[in-house]
Amino acid sequence: MRWLPDAMGRLQAAALELFLERGYEATTVADIAERAGLTKRTFFRYFADKREVLFIGSERLVEAFVAAVTQAPAEAPPLAAMEAGLHALGDSFTAERHRFAAERAAIIASSPELQERELIKLAAMAAAAAAALRARGVGEPAATLAADAAITVFRVAFSRWVADDRPEGFRALTRESLDTLRMLAAAP
Amino acid sequence: MRWLPDAMGRLQAAALELFLERGYEATTVADIAERAGLTKRTFFRYFADKREVLFIGSERLVEAFVAAVTQAPAEAPPLAAMEAGLHALGDSFTAERHRFAAERAAIIASSPELQERELIKLAAMAAAAAAALRARGVGEPAATLAADAAITVFRVAFSRWVADDRPEGFRALTRESLDTLRMLAAAP
């Protein structure tokens, strides 16, 4: 078999194009492989199915997030440790990744099935974050509350990031959202 | 057809019994109707499918929640308005309802399909709450952050309520969770 430079990236780009052109439901793996100039066999070497094109790499994101929470200074309060986790995600949500993220978000918004998958992914991320806080000695319900609040901050910052014209701004938007949450919580 | 006293309640009780005895997947509508001493036809007069036995009434809960948010004093800050919504839910999560809620929670925890449905329901509740806050003049992202934070508080309080020995305590647990969140947010 000949070597294919960045077959995975080409398949991902082809899939996004087709999902946006024809819709997610109407696009098949055969369509994606054809558009990328590759075979279905090659597609399945990288992805289990067409949905995975949109979700691959999310385990790695969760790992980076959790590692940063775990490594935050021992004296950092729970939300500050979560903030360190969110900051680490900024390594992935760069200006270069902005277009992919925005297109992916539009595709997910178009499909209830994909929205469910995204919800499940975020719930798993919250559960992993709560476990990381408990490992730092944070009790319950504080660990779950801090983890879920941070995932809410992430979700809000991420959707603002993909929606607006500040591709460089994921970290700034995260800080703003967290500050807003702190302000809301401080009101009587 | 003869009149059946509380057919709906009997079907619901029979369904919960069977879900706990045999598992959710293994239980059929025919089993539920038989256990309740009723027909499948009667079952389908009340529920679209066996899943609905566990989720019926949730629209009414969301309506009560949103109505209380909407009716909170105009000067109430966003989280205080959400707190009014959570307080209203206490009318439903009474000591009498505790056993049903606890059994239902155990069944939902046993099935990924039911957990997904629960996640979707909570996401819809958060979206409705955010819309109610926007209608009160709260801007974004504050509305989404306050609504999601309140749903997190609800989720934590609810799971403590079904898990522990304070059936009368839903409102107290809600207050405690909200206080914990405020405390977490106040730490640097």
Coordinates of N, CA, C and O in Angstrom, one line a residue, chain B residues 63-155:
Chain B
E63 N -42.4 23.5 33.6 CA -43.3 24.7 33.6 C -43.4 25.4 34.9 O -43.4 26.6 35.0
A64 N -43.5 24.6 36.0 CA -43.6 25.1 37.3 C -42.3 25.9 37.7 O -42.4 27.0 38.3
F65 N -41.2 25.3 37.3 CA -39.9 25.9 37.5 C -39.8 27.2 36.8 O -39.5 28.3 37.4
V66 N -40.1 27.2 35.5 CA -40.0 28.4 34.7 C -40.9 29.5 35.2 O -40.6 30.7 35.3
A67 N -42.2 29.1 35.6 CA -43.1 30.1 36.0 C -42.6 30.8 37.3 O -42.8 32.0 37.4
A68 N -42.0 30.0 38.2 CA -41.5 30.6 39.4 C -40.3 31.6 39.1 O -40.2 32.6 39.8
V69 N -39.5 31.2 38.2 CA -38.4 32.1 37.8 C -39.0 33.4 37.2 O -38.5 34.5 37.6
T70 N -40.0 33.3 36.4 CA -40.6 34.4 35.7 C -41.2 35.4 36.8 O -41.2 36.6 36.6
Q71 N -41.8 34.7 37.8 CA -42.6 35.5 38.8 C -41.8 36.0 39.9 O -42.3 36.7 40.8
A72 N -40.5 35.7 39.9 CA -39.6 36.2 41.0 C -39.6 37.7 41.0 O -39.8 38.3 39.9
P73 N -39.4 38.4 42.2 CA -39.4 39.9 42.2 C -38.5 40.4 41.1 O -37.4 39.9 40.9
A74 N -38.9 41.5 40.5 CA -38.2 42.1 39.4 C -36.7 42.4 39.8 O -35.8 42.3 39.0
E75 N -36.5 42.8 41.0 CA -35.2 43.2 41.5 C -34.3 42.0 41.8 O -33.1 42.2 42.2
A76 N -34.8 40.8 41.8 CA -34.0 39.6 42.2 C -32.9 39.4 41.2 O -33.2 39.4 40.0
P77 N -31.7 39.2 41.6 CA -30.6 38.9 40.7 C -30.8 37.5 40.1 O -31.6 36.7 40.6
P78 N -30.1 37.3 39.0 CA -30.4 36.0 38.2 C -30.4 34.7 39.1 O -31.3 33.9 39.0
L79 N -29.4 34.5 39.9 CA -29.3 33.3 40.7 C -30.4 33.2 41.7 O -30.9 32.2 42.1
A80 N -30.8 34.4 42.2 CA -32.0 34.4 43.2 C -33.3 34.0 42.5 O -34.1 33.3 43.0
A81 N -33.4 34.5 41.2 CA -34.6 34.1 40.5 C -34.6 32.6 40.2 O -35.6 31.9 40.3
M82 N -33.4 32.0 39.9 CA -33.3 30.6 39.7 C -33.6 29.9 41.0 O -34.2 28.8 41.0
E83 N -33.2 30.4 42.1 CA -33.5 29.8 43.4 C -35.0 29.7 43.6 O -35.4 28.7 44.2
A84 N -35.7 30.7 43.2 CA -37.1 30.7 43.4 C -37.7 29.5 42.5 O -38.7 28.9 42.9
G85 N -37.1 29.3 41.4 CA -37.6 28.2 40.5 C -37.3 26.9 41.2 O -38.2 26.0 41.2
L86 N -36.1 26.7 41.8 CA -35.8 25.5 42.5 C -36.7 25.3 43.7 O -37.1 24.1 44.0
H87 N -37.0 26.3 44.4 CA -37.9 26.2 45.5 C -39.2 25.7 45.1 O -39.8 24.9 45.8
A88 N -39.7 26.2 44.0 CA -41.0 25.7 43.5 C -41.0 24.2 43.2 O -42.1 23.5 43.4
L89 N -39.9 23.7 42.8 CA -39.8 22.2 42.6 C -40.1 21.4 43.8 O -40.5 20.2 43.8
G90 N -39.8 22.1 45.0 CA -40.0 21.4 46.3 C -41.5 21.0 46.4 O -41.8 20.0 47.2
D91 N -42.4 21.6 45.7 CA -43.9 21.2 45.8 C -44.0 19.8 45.2 O -45.0 19.1 45.6
S92 N -43.2 19.4 44.3 CA -43.3 18.1 43.7 C -42.4 17.1 44.4 O -42.8 15.9 44.5
F93 N -41.3 17.5 44.9 CA -40.3 16.5 45.5 C -40.6 16.4 47.0 O -39.7 16.9 47.8
T94 N -41.7 15.9 47.3 CA -42.2 15.8 48.7 C -41.7 14.5 49.3 O -41.3 13.6 48.6
A95 N -41.9 14.4 50.6 CA -41.6 13.1 51.3 C -42.4 11.9 50.7 O -41.8 10.8 50.6
E96 N -43.6 12.2 50.3 CA -44.5 11.1 49.8 C -43.9 10.6 48.5 O -44.1 9.5 48.1
R97 N -43.2 11.5 47.7 CA -42.7 11.1 46.4 C -41.3 10.5 46.5 O -40.8 10.1 45.5
H98 N -40.7 10.5 47.7 CA -39.3 10.2 47.8 C -39.0 8.8 47.3 O -38.1 8.5 46.6
R99 N -39.9 7.8 47.7 CA -39.6 6.4 47.3 C -39.7 6.2 45.8 O -38.8 5.6 45.2
F100 N -40.7 6.8 45.2 CA -40.8 6.7 43.7 C -39.6 7.3 43.1 O -39.0 6.7 42.2
A101 N -39.2 8.5 43.6 CA -38.0 9.2 43.0 C -36.7 8.4 43.1 O -35.9 8.3 42.2
A102 N -36.6 7.7 44.3 CA -35.4 6.9 44.6 C -35.3 5.7 43.7 O -34.3 5.3 43.1
E103 N -36.5 5.1 43.5 CA -36.6 3.9 42.7 C -36.3 4.2 41.2 O -35.6 3.6 40.5
R104 N -37.0 5.3 40.8 CA -36.8 5.8 39.5 C -35.3 6.1 39.2 O -34.7 5.8 38.1
A105 N -34.6 6.8 40.2 CA -33.2 7.1 40.0 C -32.3 5.8 39.8 O -31.4 5.8 39.0
A106 N -32.7 4.8 40.6 CA -31.9 3.6 40.5 C -32.1 2.9 39.1 O -31.1 2.4 38.5
I107 N -33.3 3.0 38.6 CA -33.6 2.4 37.3 C -32.8 3.2 36.2 O -32.2 2.6 35.3
I108 N -32.9 4.5 36.3 CA -32.2 5.3 35.3 C -30.7 5.1 35.3 O -30.0 5.0 34.3
A109 N -30.1 4.9 36.5 CA -28.7 4.7 36.7 C -28.3 3.4 36.0 O -27.1 3.1 35.7
S110 N -29.3 2.5 35.8 CA -29.0 1.1 35.3 C -28.9 1.1 33.8 O -28.5 0.1 33.2
S111 N -29.3 2.2 33.1 CA -29.5 2.1 31.7 C -28.9 3.3 31.0 O -29.3 4.4 31.2
P112 N -27.9 3.1 30.1 CA -27.3 4.3 29.4 C -28.4 5.0 28.6 O -28.3 6.2 28.5
E113 N -29.3 4.3 28.0 CA -30.4 4.9 27.2 C -31.2 5.9 28.1 O -31.5 7.0 27.7
L114 N -31.5 5.4 29.3 CA -32.3 6.3 30.2 C -31.4 7.5 30.7 O -31.9 8.6 30.9
Q115 N -30.2 7.2 30.9 CA -29.3 8.3 31.4 C -29.2 9.4 30.3 O -29.2 10.6 30.6
E116 N -29.1 9.0 29.1 CA -29.1 10.0 28.0 C -30.4 10.8 28.0 O -30.3 12.0 27.8
R117 N -31.5 10.1 28.1 CA -32.8 10.8 28.1 C -32.8 11.8 29.3 O -33.3 12.9 29.1
E118 N -32.3 11.4 30.4 CA -32.3 12.3 31.6 C -31.4 13.5 31.3 O -31.8 14.7 31.6
L119 N -30.2 13.3 30.7 CA -29.4 14.4 30.3 C -30.1 15.4 29.4 O -29.9 16.6 29.5
I120 N -30.8 14.8 28.4 CA -31.5 15.7 27.4 C -32.6 16.5 28.1 O -32.7 17.7 27.8
K121 N -33.2 15.9 29.0 CA -34.3 16.6 29.8 C -33.7 17.7 30.6 O -34.3 18.8 30.6
L122 N -32.6 17.5 31.2 CA -32.0 18.5 32.0 C -31.4 19.7 31.1 O -31.5 20.8 31.5
A123 N -30.9 19.3 30.0 CA -30.4 20.3 29.1 C -31.6 21.2 28.6 O -31.5 22.4 28.4
A124 N -32.7 20.6 28.3 CA -33.9 21.3 27.9 C -34.4 22.2 29.0 O -34.8 23.4 28.8
M125 N -34.3 21.7 30.2 CA -34.7 22.5 31.4 C -33.8 23.7 31.6 O -34.3 24.8 31.8
A126 N -32.5 23.5 31.4 CA -31.6 24.6 31.4 C -31.8 25.7 30.4 O -31.8 26.9 30.6
A127 N -32.1 25.2 29.2 CA -32.4 26.1 28.1 C -33.7 27.0 28.3 O -33.7 28.2 28.1
A128 N -34.7 26.3 28.9 CA -36.0 27.0 29.2 C -35.7 28.0 30.3 O -36.2 29.1 30.3
A129 N -34.8 27.7 31.3 CA -34.5 28.6 32.4 C -33.8 29.8 31.9 O -34.0 30.9 32.3
A130 N -32.8 29.6 31.0 CA -32.0 30.7 30.4 C -33.0 31.6 29.6 O -32.8 32.8 29.7
A131 N -33.9 31.1 28.9 CA -34.9 31.9 28.2 C -35.7 32.7 29.1 O -36.0 33.9 28.9
A132 N -36.1 32.1 30.2 CA -36.9 32.9 31.2 C -36.1 34.0 31.8 O -36.6 35.1 32.1
L133 N -34.8 33.8 32.0 CA -33.9 34.9 32.5 C -33.7 36.0 31.5 O -33.8 37.2 31.8
R134 N -33.6 35.6 30.2 CA -33.5 36.6 29.2 C -34.7 37.5 29.1 O -34.7 38.7 29.0
A135 N -35.9 36.8 29.3 CA -37.2 37.5 29.3 C -37.2 38.5 30.5 O -38.0 39.5 30.5
R136 N -36.4 38.2 31.6 CA -36.4 39.2 32.7 C -35.3 40.3 32.4 O -35.0 41.1 33.3
G137 N -34.7 40.2 31.3 CA -33.7 41.3 31.0 C -32.3 40.9 31.2 O -31.4 41.8 31.1
V138 N -32.0 39.7 31.6 CA -30.6 39.2 31.8 C -30.0 39.0 30.5 O -30.6 38.4 29.6
G139 N -28.8 39.5 30.3 CA -28.1 39.3 29.1 C -27.3 38.0 29.0 O -27.3 37.3 30.0
E140 N -26.7 37.8 27.8 CA -25.8 36.6 27.7 C -24.4 37.1 27.8 O -24.1 38.2 27.4
P141 N -23.5 36.3 28.4 CA -23.7 34.9 28.8 C -24.2 34.7 30.2 O -24.4 33.5 30.6
A142 N -24.6 35.8 30.9 CA -25.0 35.6 32.3 C -26.3 34.7 32.4 O -26.3 33.9 33.3
A143 N -27.2 34.8 31.4 CA -28.4 34.0 31.5 C -28.1 32.5 31.5 O -28.6 31.7 32.3
T144 N -27.3 32.1 30.5 CA -27.0 30.7 30.3 C -26.1 30.2 31.5 O -26.4 29.1 32.0
L145 N -25.2 31.1 32.0 CA -24.4 30.6 33.1 C -25.2 30.5 34.4 O -25.0 29.5 35.1
A146 N -26.1 31.4 34.6 CA -26.9 31.3 35.8 C -27.9 30.1 35.7 O -28.1 29.3 36.7
A147 N -28.5 29.9 34.5 CA -29.4 28.8 34.4 C -28.7 27.5 34.5 O -29.2 26.6 35.2
D148 N -27.6 27.3 33.9 CA -26.8 26.0 33.9 C -26.3 25.8 35.4 O -26.3 24.6 35.8
A149 N -25.9 26.8 36.0 CA -25.4 26.7 37.4 C -26.6 26.2 38.3 O -26.4 25.3 39.1
A150 N -27.8 26.7 38.0 CA -28.9 26.3 38.9 C -29.3 24.9 38.6 O -29.7 24.2 39.5
I151 N -29.2 24.5 37.3 CA -29.5 23.1 37.0 C -28.5 22.1 37.6 O -28.8 21.1 38.1
T152 N -27.2 22.6 37.7 CA -26.2 21.8 38.4 C -26.6 21.7 39.9 O -26.5 20.6 40.4
V153 N -27.0 22.8 40.5 CA -27.4 22.7 41.9 C -28.6 21.8 42.0 O -28.6 20.9 43.0
F154 N -29.5 21.8 41.1 CA -30.7 21.0 41.1 C -30.3 19.5 41.1 O -30.7 18.6 41.8
R155 N -29.4 19.2 40.1 CA -28.9 17.8 39.9 C -28.2 17.3 41.1 O -28.5 16.1 41.5

